[in-house]
PDB file of C-alpha atoms in Angstrom:
ATOM      1  CA  MET A 909      15.943  -7.853 -12.324  1.00 46.00           C
ATOM      2  CA  PRO A 910      15.412 -11.583 -12.883  1.00 55.00           C
ATOM      3  CA  THR A 911      14.100 -13.657 -10.022  1.00 61.00           C
ATOM      4  CA  ARG A 912      15.264 -17.091  -9.012  1.00 63.00           C
ATOM      5  CA  ASN A 913      13.240 -20.056 -10.118  1.00 66.00           C
ATOM      6  CA  LEU A 914      12.569 -23.119  -7.963  1.00 63.00           C
ATOM      7  CA  LEU A 915      10.637 -25.952  -9.601  1.00 62.00           C
ATOM      8  CA  GLY A 916       8.937 -23.435 -11.872  1.00 63.00           C
ATOM      9  CA  TRP A 917       7.923 -21.123  -9.006  1.00 61.00           C
ATOM     10  CA  GLN A 918       9.336 -17.603  -8.985  1.00 75.00           C
ATOM     11  CA  SER A 919      11.249 -16.680  -5.842  1.00 83.00           C
ATOM     12  CA  TRP A 920       8.989 -13.789  -4.786  1.00 85.00           C
ATOM     13  CA  ASP A 921       5.905 -15.935  -5.279  1.00 87.00           C
ATOM     14  CA  LEU A 922       7.313 -18.440  -2.794  1.00 89.00           C
ATOM     15  CA  GLY A 923       8.719 -15.745  -0.519  1.00 92.00           C
ATOM     16  CA  ALA A 924       5.428 -13.868  -0.380  1.00 94.00           C
ATOM     17  CA  LEU A 925       3.579 -17.069   0.443  1.00 94.00           C
ATOM     18  CA  ALA A 926       6.125 -17.815   3.184  1.00 95.00           C
ATOM     19  CA  ILE A 927       5.466 -14.351   4.654  1.00 97.00           C
ATOM     20  CA  ARG A 928       1.696 -14.252   4.084  1.00 97.00           C
ATOM     21  CA  ILE A 929       0.709 -17.432   5.894  1.00 97.00           C
ATOM     22  CA  PRO A 930       2.483 -16.896   9.253  1.00 98.00           C
ATOM     23  CA  LEU A 931       1.896 -13.124   9.296  1.00 98.00           C
ATOM     24  CA  GLY A 932      -1.780 -13.565   8.473  1.00 98.00           C
ATOM     25  CA  LEU A 933      -2.118 -16.277  11.111  1.00 98.00           C
ATOM     26  CA  ILE A 934      -0.484 -14.086  13.766  1.00 98.00           C
ATOM     27  CA  MET A 935      -2.791 -11.212  12.805  1.00 97.00           C
ATOM     28  CA  LEU A 936      -5.890 -13.421  12.773  1.00 98.00           C
ATOM     29  CA  LEU A 937      -5.188 -15.049  16.145  1.00 98.00           C
ATOM     30  CA  HIS A 938      -4.377 -11.737  17.839  1.00 97.00           C
ATOM     31  CA  GLY A 939      -7.586 -10.346  16.367  1.00 97.00           C
ATOM     32  CA  ALA A 940      -9.520 -13.351  17.723  1.00 98.00           C
ATOM     33  CA  GLN A 941      -8.146 -12.582  21.191  1.00 98.00           C
ATOM     34  CA  LYS A 942      -9.568  -9.090  20.970  1.00 97.00           C
ATOM     35  CA  VAL A 943     -12.843  -9.800  19.145  1.00 98.00           C
ATOM     36  CA  PHE A 944     -13.867 -13.099  20.777  1.00 98.00           C
ATOM     37  CA  GLY A 945     -11.712 -13.307  23.905  1.00 97.00           C
ATOM     38  CA  ALA A 946     -10.186 -16.467  22.403  1.00 97.00           C
ATOM     39  CA  PHE A 947      -6.796 -17.884  23.415  1.00 97.00           C
ATOM     40  CA  GLY A 948      -6.781 -16.024  26.734  1.00 96.00           C
ATOM     41  CA  GLY A 949      -7.539 -12.646  25.167  1.00 96.00           C
ATOM     42  CA  ALA A 950      -9.295  -9.786  26.915  1.00 96.00           C
ATOM     43  CA  GLY A 951     -12.236  -9.757  24.511  1.00 98.00           C
ATOM     44  CA  PRO A 952     -13.790  -6.596  23.091  1.00 98.00           C
ATOM     45  CA  ALA A 953     -14.623  -4.969  26.442  1.00 98.00           C
ATOM     46  CA  GLY A 954     -11.159  -5.530  27.887  1.00 98.00           C
ATOM     47  CA  PHE A 955      -9.415  -4.432  24.718  1.00 98.00           C
ATOM     48  CA  THR A 956     -11.581  -1.312  24.410  1.00 98.00           C
ATOM     49  CA  GLU A 957     -10.761  -0.429  28.013  1.00 98.00           C
ATOM     50  CA  SER A 958      -7.020  -0.801  27.381  1.00 96.00           C
ATOM     51  CA  ILE A 959      -7.270   1.375  24.258  1.00 96.00           C
ATOM     52  CA  GLY A 960      -9.030   4.045  26.309  1.00 96.00           C
ATOM     53  CA  MET A 961      -6.344   3.859  29.004  1.00 95.00           C
ATOM     54  CA  MET A 962      -3.743   4.551  26.294  1.00 92.00           C
ATOM     55  CA  GLY A 963      -5.546   7.812  25.560  1.00 93.00           C
ATOM     56  CA  PHE A 964      -7.292   6.890  22.316  1.00 94.00           C
ATOM     57  CA  GLN A 965     -10.759   8.454  22.297  1.00 96.00           C
ATOM     58  CA  PRO A 966     -13.381   7.496  21.453  1.00 98.00           C
ATOM     59  CA  ALA A 967     -12.019   4.156  22.624  1.00 98.00           C
ATOM     60  CA  PRO A 968     -14.739   1.975  21.013  1.00 98.00           C
ATOM     61  CA  LEU A 969     -13.961   3.453  17.583  1.00 98.00           C
ATOM     62  CA  TRP A 970     -10.198   2.930  17.829  1.00 97.00           C
ATOM     63  CA  ALA A 971     -10.592  -0.527  19.368  1.00 98.00           C
ATOM     64  CA  GLY A 972     -13.002  -1.516  16.603  1.00 97.00           C
ATOM     65  CA  LEU A 973     -10.600  -0.338  13.907  1.00 96.00           C
ATOM     66  CA  ALA A 974      -7.717  -2.250  15.500  1.00 96.00           C
ATOM     67  CA  MET A 975      -9.829  -5.410  15.813  1.00 97.00           C
ATOM     68  CA  LEU A 976     -10.961  -5.122  12.192  1.00 96.00           C
ATOM     69  CA  ALA A 977      -7.372  -4.587  11.033  1.00 95.00           C
ATOM     70  CA  GLU A 978      -6.149  -7.689  12.853  1.00 96.00           C
ATOM     71  CA  LEU A 979      -9.013 -10.132  12.309  1.00 97.00           C
ATOM     72  CA  GLY A 980     -10.135  -8.992   8.856  1.00 96.00           C
ATOM     73  CA  GLY A 981      -6.678  -8.027   7.668  1.00 95.00           C
ATOM     74  CA  GLY A 982      -5.299 -11.372   8.817  1.00 96.00           C
ATOM     75  CA  LEU A 983      -7.866 -13.231   6.760  1.00 96.00           C
ATOM     76  CA  LEU A 984      -7.127 -11.059   3.704  1.00 95.00           C
ATOM     77  CA  VAL A 985      -3.396 -11.684   4.037  1.00 97.00           C
ATOM     78  CA  ILE A 986      -3.708 -15.461   4.489  1.00 96.00           C
ATOM     79  CA  LEU A 987      -5.977 -15.846   1.479  1.00 94.00           C
ATOM     80  CA  GLY A 988      -4.110 -13.361  -0.667  1.00 94.00           C
ATOM     81  CA  VAL A 989      -7.235 -11.262  -1.177  1.00 92.00           C
ATOM     82  CA  ALA A 990      -6.339  -7.553  -1.408  1.00 92.00           C
ATOM     83  CA  THR A 991      -3.205  -8.459   0.546  1.00 94.00           C
ATOM     84  CA  GLU A 992      -1.745  -4.962   0.345  1.00 95.00           C
ATOM     85  CA  VAL A 993      -4.852  -3.543   2.058  1.00 95.00           C
ATOM     86  CA  GLY A 994      -4.731  -6.081   4.895  1.00 96.00           C
ATOM     87  CA  ALA A 995      -0.976  -5.622   5.292  1.00 97.00           C
ATOM     88  CA  PHE A 996      -1.351  -1.824   5.316  1.00 97.00           C
ATOM     89  CA  LEU A 997      -3.992  -1.968   8.058  1.00 96.00           C
ATOM     90  CA  PHE A 998      -1.762  -4.237  10.100  1.00 95.00           C
ATOM     91  CA  ALA A 999       1.304  -2.043   9.501  1.00 98.00           C
ATOM     92  CA  ILE A1000      -0.610   0.906  10.969  1.00 97.00           C
ATOM     93  CA  ASN A1001      -1.530  -1.284  13.958  1.00 96.00           C
ATOM     94  CA  MET A1002       2.114  -2.209  14.485  1.00 97.00           C
ATOM     95  CA  LEU A1003       3.308   1.395  14.210  1.00 98.00           C
ATOM     96  CA  VAL A1004       0.821   2.406  16.896  1.00 96.00           C
ATOM     97  CA  ALA A1005       1.758  -0.589  19.073  1.00 95.00           C
ATOM     98  CA  ILE A1006       5.454   0.229  18.775  1.00 98.00           C
ATOM     99  CA  TRP A1007       4.828   3.901  19.568  1.00 96.00           C
ATOM    100  CA  ARG A1008       2.308   3.556  22.418  1.00 94.00           C
ATOM    101  CA  VAL A1009       3.145   0.200  24.027  1.00 93.00           C
ATOM    102  CA  HIS A1010       6.591  -1.176  23.225  1.00 97.00           C
ATOM    103  CA  TRP A1011       8.951   1.780  22.643  1.00 97.00           C
ATOM    104  CA  ALA A1012       9.412   2.566  26.334  1.00 96.00           C
ATOM    105  CA  ASN A1013      10.467  -1.057  26.963  1.00 97.00           C
ATOM    106  CA  GLY A1014      13.530  -0.977  24.726  1.00 97.00           C
ATOM    107  CA  PHE A1015      14.347  -3.410  21.949  1.00 97.00           C
ATOM    108  CA  PHE A1016      14.186  -6.976  23.249  1.00 97.00           C
ATOM    109  CA  ASN A1017      10.997  -8.995  23.393  1.00 95.00           C
ATOM    110  CA  GLN A1018      11.684 -10.370  26.895  1.00 95.00           C
ATOM    111  CA  ALA A1019      11.089  -6.896  28.338  1.00 96.00           C
ATOM    112  CA  GLY A1020       8.121  -6.154  26.063  1.00 95.00           C
ATOM    113  CA  GLY A1021      10.267  -4.142  23.656  1.00 97.00           C
ATOM    114  CA  VAL A1022       9.855  -3.409  19.961  1.00 98.00           C
ATOM    115  CA  GLU A1023      11.557  -6.567  18.627  1.00 97.00           C
ATOM    116  CA  PHE A1024       8.414  -8.617  17.801  1.00 97.00           C
ATOM    117  CA  PRO A1025       6.146  -5.839  16.496  1.00 98.00           C
ATOM    118  CA  LEU A1026       9.063  -4.494  14.445  1.00 98.00           C
ATOM    119  CA  ILE A1027       9.519  -7.783  12.564  1.00 98.00           C
ATOM    120  CA  LEU A1028       5.742  -7.967  12.016  1.00 98.00           C
ATOM    121  CA  LEU A1029       5.849  -4.415  10.648  1.00 98.00           C
ATOM    122  CA  ALA A1030       8.727  -5.356   8.325  1.00 98.00           C
ATOM    123  CA  ALA A1031       6.810  -8.388   7.026  1.00 98.00           C
ATOM    124  CA  ALA A1032       3.710  -6.254   6.416  1.00 98.00           C
ATOM    125  CA  VAL A1033       5.760  -3.635   4.554  1.00 98.00           C
ATOM    126  CA  ALA A1034       7.331  -6.380   2.399  1.00 97.00           C
ATOM    127  CA  LEU A1035       3.832  -7.488   1.357  1.00 96.00           C
ATOM    128  CA  ILE A1036       2.709  -3.907   0.733  1.00 96.00           C
ATOM    129  CA  LEU A1037       5.695  -3.298  -1.547  1.00 94.00           C
ATOM    130  CA  GLY A1038       5.933  -6.705  -3.208  1.00 92.00           C
ATOM    131  CA  GLY A1039       2.340  -7.867  -3.266  1.00 92.00           C
ATOM    132  CA  PRO A1040       0.988 -11.310  -2.407  1.00 93.00           C
ATOM    133  CA  GLY A1041       2.791 -13.192  -5.149  1.00 90.00           C
ATOM    134  CA  ARG A1042       1.217 -15.393  -7.780  1.00 86.00           C
ATOM    135  CA  TYR A1043      -0.379 -17.799  -5.292  1.00 86.00           C
ATOM    136  CA  ALA A1044      -3.192 -15.575  -4.080  1.00 88.00           C
ATOM    137  CA  VAL A1045      -6.967 -15.892  -4.339  1.00 86.00           C
ATOM    138  CA  TRP A1046      -7.483 -12.379  -5.707  1.00 74.00           C
ATOM    139  CA  ASN A1047      -5.012  -9.584  -6.308  1.00 68.00           C
ATOM    140  CA  PRO A1048      -6.505  -6.335  -7.623  1.00 65.00           C
ATOM    141  CA  PHE A1049      -3.055  -4.682  -7.501  1.00 64.00           C
ATOM    142  CA  ARG A1050      -1.313  -7.422  -9.512  1.00 66.00           C
ATOM    143  CA  ARG A1051       2.106  -6.474 -10.820  1.00 59.00           C
ATOM    144  CA  GLU A1052       3.419  -8.201 -13.940  1.00 56.00           C
TER     145      GLU A1052
END
C-alpha cells in the first residue's frame, strides 16, 4: 500500500516521529519520578513499596523492571534506538497498570480509569507494529 508523501517525507516516518517524541517523553518523565523522585515522584523506595502493596513480590525486582522500562525505554523511544524494544517494555508496563491500578476505576481519567494508560498502550503498540520510522538513530528491525 503506498504511503502519503509530505515534502518528501513518508507519512509513517512523520507519524512515527509524532508518536515517538511525546510517548518517549511521557515514559522518561514518569520513570524519572520513580527512579529519582523528580517532579513530585515517590522515588525508588516509595515506588517499590507501592509495588509490594499491589502484591508483586519480590517488590524490588518488579519495581526495578518497571523503572527500567519507563526510564530506559523512554530514552530508546525518543532517540529511535531499538524503538520496538522500548515500546514493548512500556506496553507491558501499561497492561499491568491497566490491570492492577486503573481497571477498577472505570474508563475516564478523572476517576483514575483506563483512559490515559490505554492511549499510551495504543501508541506503544503502533510503534511495535510500525517501527520508529526513517528518522531514528538506530533501527535494528528496519523494515523496507
